[in-house]
């Protein structure tokens, strides 16, 4: 699954640690999601969308 997490985080000048704190996960989890090594659970995907004020589809998309 592709995502725009790194871009959205950079637009807000947040570190991976900053985002991790807002989500209640580890910085390593944020890194794994950004690099595509881990797909977040549905509850975490909703929480990510909420933190950025977007809908899930604006952050995540299936790989072609």
GROMACS .gro file of N, CA, C and O in nm:
model
  256
    1UNK      N    1   0.084  -0.116   0.000
    1UNK     CA    2   0.000   0.000   0.000
    1UNK      C    3   0.090   0.124   0.000
    1UNK      O    4   0.186   0.131   0.075
    2UNK      N    5   0.058   0.220  -0.086
    2UNK     CA    6   0.130   0.347  -0.090
    2UNK      C    7   0.068   0.442   0.012
    2UNK      O    8  -0.049   0.431   0.045
    3UNK      N    9   0.149   0.536   0.058
    3UNK     CA   10   0.094   0.638   0.147
    3UNK      C   11   0.169   0.769   0.131
    3UNK      O   12   0.280   0.773   0.079
    4UNK      N   13   0.104   0.875   0.178
    4UNK     CA   14   0.161   1.010   0.171
    4UNK      C   15   0.206   1.058   0.308
    4UNK      O   16   0.220   1.178   0.332
    5UNK      N   17   0.227   0.966   0.399
    5UNK     CA   18   0.255   1.001   0.537
    5UNK      C   19   0.378   1.091   0.551
    5UNK      O   20   0.374   1.193   0.622
    6UNK      N   21   0.486   1.057   0.483
    6UNK     CA   22   0.610   1.135   0.495
    6UNK      C   23   0.589   1.278   0.446
    6UNK      O   24   0.634   1.373   0.510
    7UNK      N   25   0.519   1.294   0.334
    7UNK     CA   26   0.493   1.427   0.279
    7UNK      C   27   0.405   1.508   0.374
    7UNK      O   28   0.434   1.625   0.403
    8UNK      N   29   0.298   1.446   0.423
    8UNK     CA   30   0.207   1.516   0.513
    8UNK      C   31   0.278   1.556   0.642
    8UNK      O   32   0.256   1.666   0.695
    9UNK      N   33   0.363   1.468   0.691
    9UNK     CA   34   0.438   1.497   0.813
    9UNK      C   35   0.535   1.613   0.789
    9UNK      O   36   0.545   1.706   0.870
   10UNK      N   37   0.603   1.611   0.676
   10UNK     CA   38   0.700   1.717   0.643
   10UNK      C   39   0.630   1.852   0.625
   10UNK      O   40   0.686   1.956   0.666
   11UNK      N   41   0.510   1.852   0.568
   11UNK     CA   42   0.435   1.977   0.551
   11UNK      C   43   0.406   2.044   0.684
   11UNK      O   44   0.393   2.165   0.691
   12UNK      N   45   0.397   1.964   0.789
   12UNK     CA   46   0.367   2.017   0.923
   12UNK      C   47   0.494   2.033   1.007
   12UNK      O   48   0.487   2.070   1.123
   13UNK      N   49   0.608   2.000   0.947
   13UNK     CA   50   0.736   2.008   1.015
   13UNK      C   51   0.740   1.921   1.141
   13UNK      O   52   0.791   1.961   1.245
   14UNK      N   53   0.681   1.802   1.130
   14UNK     CA   54   0.681   1.706   1.240
   14UNK      C   55   0.788   1.601   1.214
   14UNK      O   56   0.805   1.554   1.101
   15UNK      N   57   0.856   1.560   1.319
   15UNK     CA   58   0.947   1.447   1.308
   15UNK      C   59   0.865   1.318   1.317
   15UNK      O   60   0.746   1.322   1.351
   16UNK      N   61   0.930   1.207   1.288
   16UNK     CA   62   0.861   1.079   1.305
   16UNK      C   63   0.819   1.062   1.451
   16UNK      O   64   0.712   1.009   1.479
   17UNK      N   65   0.903   1.107   1.542
   17UNK     CA   66   0.871   1.099   1.684
   17UNK      C   67   0.751   1.183   1.721
   17UNK      O   68   0.668   1.140   1.803
   18UNK      N   69   0.740   1.302   1.662
   18UNK     CA   70   0.624   1.388   1.688
   18UNK      C   71   0.495   1.318   1.646
   18UNK      O   72   0.397   1.317   1.721
   19UNK      N   73   0.497   1.262   1.526
   19UNK     CA   74   0.378   1.193   1.477
   19UNK      C   75   0.348   1.070   1.562
   19UNK      O   76   0.233   1.045   1.597
   20UNK      N   77   0.452   0.997   1.597
   20UNK     CA   78   0.434   0.878   1.681
   20UNK      C   79   0.367   0.914   1.813
   20UNK      O   80   0.275   0.844   1.859
   21UNK      N   81   0.409   1.024   1.874
   21UNK     CA   82   0.348   1.069   2.000
   21UNK      C   83   0.200   1.101   1.981
   21UNK      O   84   0.117   1.065   2.065
   22UNK      N   85   0.167   1.167   1.872
   22UNK     CA   86   0.027   1.202   1.845
   22UNK      C   87  -0.060   1.077   1.822
   22UNK      O   88  -0.178   1.077   1.850
   23UNK      N   89   0.003   0.972   1.769
   23UNK     CA   90  -0.070   0.849   1.737
   23UNK      C   91  -0.066   0.746   1.849
   23UNK      O   92  -0.142   0.649   1.845
   24UNK      N   93   0.024   0.764   1.943
   24UNK     CA   94   0.038   0.666   2.050
   24UNK      C   95   0.107   0.538   2.004
   24UNK      O   96   0.075   0.430   2.054
   25UNK      N   97   0.199   0.552   1.909
   25UNK     CA   98   0.276   0.437   1.859
   25UNK      C   99   0.424   0.472   1.868
   25UNK      O  100   0.461   0.584   1.900
   26UNK      N  101   0.510   0.377   1.835
   26UNK     CA  102   0.654   0.402   1.838
   26UNK      C  103   0.698   0.474   1.710
   26UNK      O  104   0.631   0.468   1.607
   27UNK      N  105   0.813   0.540   1.721
   27UNK     CA  106   0.870   0.606   1.603
   27UNK      C  107   0.902   0.502   1.497
   27UNK      O  108   0.887   0.525   1.377
   28UNK      N  109   0.943   0.383   1.540
   28UNK     CA  110   0.974   0.275   1.447
   28UNK      C  111   0.850   0.234   1.368
   28UNK      O  112   0.860   0.199   1.249
   29UNK      N  113   0.734   0.238   1.431
   29UNK     CA  114   0.609   0.206   1.361
   29UNK      C  115   0.580   0.308   1.252
   29UNK      O  116   0.543   0.272   1.140
   30UNK      N  117   0.600   0.435   1.284
   30UNK     CA  118   0.579   0.541   1.184
   30UNK      C  119   0.675   0.520   1.067
   30UNK      O  120   0.634   0.527   0.951
   31UNK      N  121   0.801   0.491   1.097
   31UNK     CA  122   0.899   0.467   0.992
   31UNK      C  123   0.859   0.349   0.905
   31UNK      O  124   0.867   0.356   0.782
   32UNK      N  125   0.815   0.241   0.967
   32UNK     CA  126   0.775   0.121   0.892
   32UNK      C  127   0.655   0.148   0.801
   32UNK      O  128   0.649   0.098   0.689
   33UNK      N  129   0.561   0.228   0.848
   33UNK     CA  130   0.445   0.263   0.765
   33UNK      C  131   0.490   0.350   0.648
   33UNK      O  132   0.452   0.327   0.533
   34UNK      N  133   0.573   0.452   0.677
   34UNK     CA  134   0.620   0.542   0.572
   34UNK      C  135   0.697   0.468   0.462
   34UNK      O  136   0.684   0.502   0.344
   35UNK      N  137   0.776   0.370   0.499
   35UNK     CA  138   0.858   0.299   0.401
   35UNK      C  139   0.785   0.182   0.336
   35UNK      O  140   0.841   0.114   0.251
   36UNK      N  141   0.660   0.160   0.375
   36UNK     CA  142   0.580   0.054   0.314
   36UNK      C  143   0.611  -0.085   0.366
   36UNK      O  144   0.567  -0.184   0.308
   37UNK      N  145   0.686  -0.094   0.475
   37UNK     CA  146   0.719  -0.224   0.532
   37UNK      C  147   0.608  -0.277   0.623
   37UNK      O  148   0.609  -0.393   0.661
   38UNK      N  149   0.514  -0.189   0.657
   38UNK     CA  150   0.405  -0.226   0.748
   38UNK      C  151   0.280  -0.150   0.707
   38UNK      O  152   0.286  -0.029   0.683
   39UNK      N  153   0.169  -0.220   0.695
   39UNK     CA  154   0.040  -0.156   0.670
   39UNK      C  155  -0.031  -0.140   0.803
   39UNK      O  156  -0.043  -0.237   0.879
   40UNK      N  157  -0.077  -0.020   0.833
   40UNK     CA  158  -0.140   0.002   0.963
   40UNK      C  159  -0.273  -0.073   0.974
   40UNK      O  160  -0.339  -0.100   0.874
   41UNK      N  161  -0.311  -0.103   1.096
   41UNK     CA  162  -0.444  -0.159   1.121
   41UNK      C  163  -0.548  -0.055   1.082
   41UNK      O  164  -0.517   0.065   1.071
   42UNK      N  165  -0.670  -0.098   1.064
   42UNK     CA  166  -0.776  -0.004   1.029
   42UNK      C  167  -0.796   0.102   1.137
   42UNK      O  168  -0.805   0.222   1.105
   43UNK      N  169  -0.799   0.065   1.266
   43UNK     CA  170  -0.811   0.170   1.369
   43UNK      C  171  -0.696   0.271   1.365
   43UNK      O  172  -0.718   0.391   1.381
   44UNK      N  173  -0.574   0.223   1.339
   44UNK     CA  174  -0.460   0.316   1.331
   44UNK      C  175  -0.471   0.403   1.206
   44UNK      O  176  -0.441   0.522   1.211
   45UNK      N  177  -0.516   0.347   1.095
   45UNK     CA  178  -0.534   0.427   0.973
   45UNK      C  179  -0.637   0.538   0.997
   45UNK      O  180  -0.616   0.651   0.952
   46UNK      N  181  -0.745   0.507   1.068
   46UNK     CA  182  -0.844   0.611   1.101
   46UNK      C  183  -0.783   0.717   1.191
   46UNK      O  184  -0.810   0.836   1.174
   47UNK      N  185  -0.700   0.676   1.285
   47UNK     CA  186  -0.637   0.771   1.376
   47UNK      C  187  -0.540   0.861   1.300
   47UNK      O  188  -0.534   0.982   1.325
   48UNK      N  189  -0.465   0.804   1.206
   48UNK     CA  190  -0.374   0.883   1.123
   48UNK      C  191  -0.453   0.987   1.044
   48UNK      O  192  -0.416   1.104   1.038
   49UNK      N  193  -0.562   0.943   0.984
   49UNK     CA  194  -0.646   1.035   0.907
   49UNK      C  195  -0.699   1.147   0.996
   49UNK      O  196  -0.700   1.264   0.955
   50UNK      N  197  -0.740   1.113   1.116
   50UNK     CA  198  -0.792   1.213   1.210
   50UNK      C  199  -0.685   1.316   1.247
   50UNK      O  200  -0.711   1.436   1.249
   51UNK      N  201  -0.563   1.269   1.273
   51UNK     CA  202  -0.453   1.358   1.310
   51UNK      C  203  -0.425   1.460   1.198
   51UNK      O  204  -0.397   1.577   1.225
   52UNK      N  205  -0.436   1.415   1.074
   52UNK     CA  206  -0.409   1.504   0.960
   52UNK      C  207  -0.535   1.577   0.910
   52UNK      O  208  -0.526   1.661   0.821
   53UNK      N  209  -0.651   1.543   0.965
   53UNK     CA  210  -0.774   1.608   0.921
   53UNK      C  211  -0.814   1.570   0.779
   53UNK      O  212  -0.871   1.651   0.707
   54UNK      N  213  -0.782   1.447   0.741
   54UNK     CA  214  -0.812   1.397   0.607
   54UNK      C  215  -0.890   1.267   0.617
   54UNK      O  216  -0.907   1.213   0.726
   55UNK      N  217  -0.934   1.217   0.502
   55UNK     CA  218  -0.995   1.085   0.500
   55UNK      C  219  -0.886   0.984   0.463
   55UNK      O  220  -0.783   1.020   0.404
   56UNK      N  221  -0.907   0.859   0.498
   56UNK     CA  222  -0.806   0.756   0.477
   56UNK      C  223  -0.760   0.752   0.331
   56UNK      O  224  -0.640   0.740   0.303
   57UNK      N  225  -0.854   0.764   0.237
   57UNK     CA  226  -0.819   0.755   0.094
   57UNK      C  227  -0.729   0.869   0.048
   57UNK      O  228  -0.665   0.859  -0.057
   58UNK      N  229  -0.724   0.979   0.123
   58UNK     CA  230  -0.635   1.090   0.088
   58UNK      C  231  -0.492   1.064   0.136
   58UNK      O  232  -0.401   1.135   0.096
   59UNK      N  233  -0.474   0.962   0.218
   59UNK     CA  234  -0.342   0.929   0.271
   59UNK      C  235  -0.290   0.797   0.214
   59UNK      O  236  -0.174   0.788   0.176
   60UNK      N  237  -0.377   0.699   0.207
   60UNK     CA  238  -0.338   0.565   0.163
   60UNK      C  239  -0.404   0.528   0.030
   60UNK      O  240  -0.519   0.565   0.007
   61UNK      N  241  -0.328   0.458  -0.052
   61UNK     CA  242  -0.385   0.407  -0.178
   61UNK      C  243  -0.323   0.272  -0.207
   61UNK      O  244  -0.208   0.244  -0.171
   62UNK      N  245  -0.400   0.185  -0.275
   62UNK     CA  246  -0.345   0.053  -0.308
   62UNK      C  247  -0.235   0.067  -0.412
   62UNK      O  248  -0.238   0.158  -0.495
   63UNK      N  249  -0.141  -0.024  -0.407
   63UNK     CA  250  -0.034  -0.024  -0.508
   63UNK      C  251  -0.089  -0.081  -0.637
   63UNK      O  252  -0.167  -0.176  -0.633
   64UNK      N  253  -0.051  -0.024  -0.750
   64UNK     CA  254  -0.101  -0.075  -0.878
   64UNK      C  255  -0.049  -0.213  -0.911
   64UNK      O  256   0.046  -0.258  -0.861
   0.00000   0.00000   0.00000
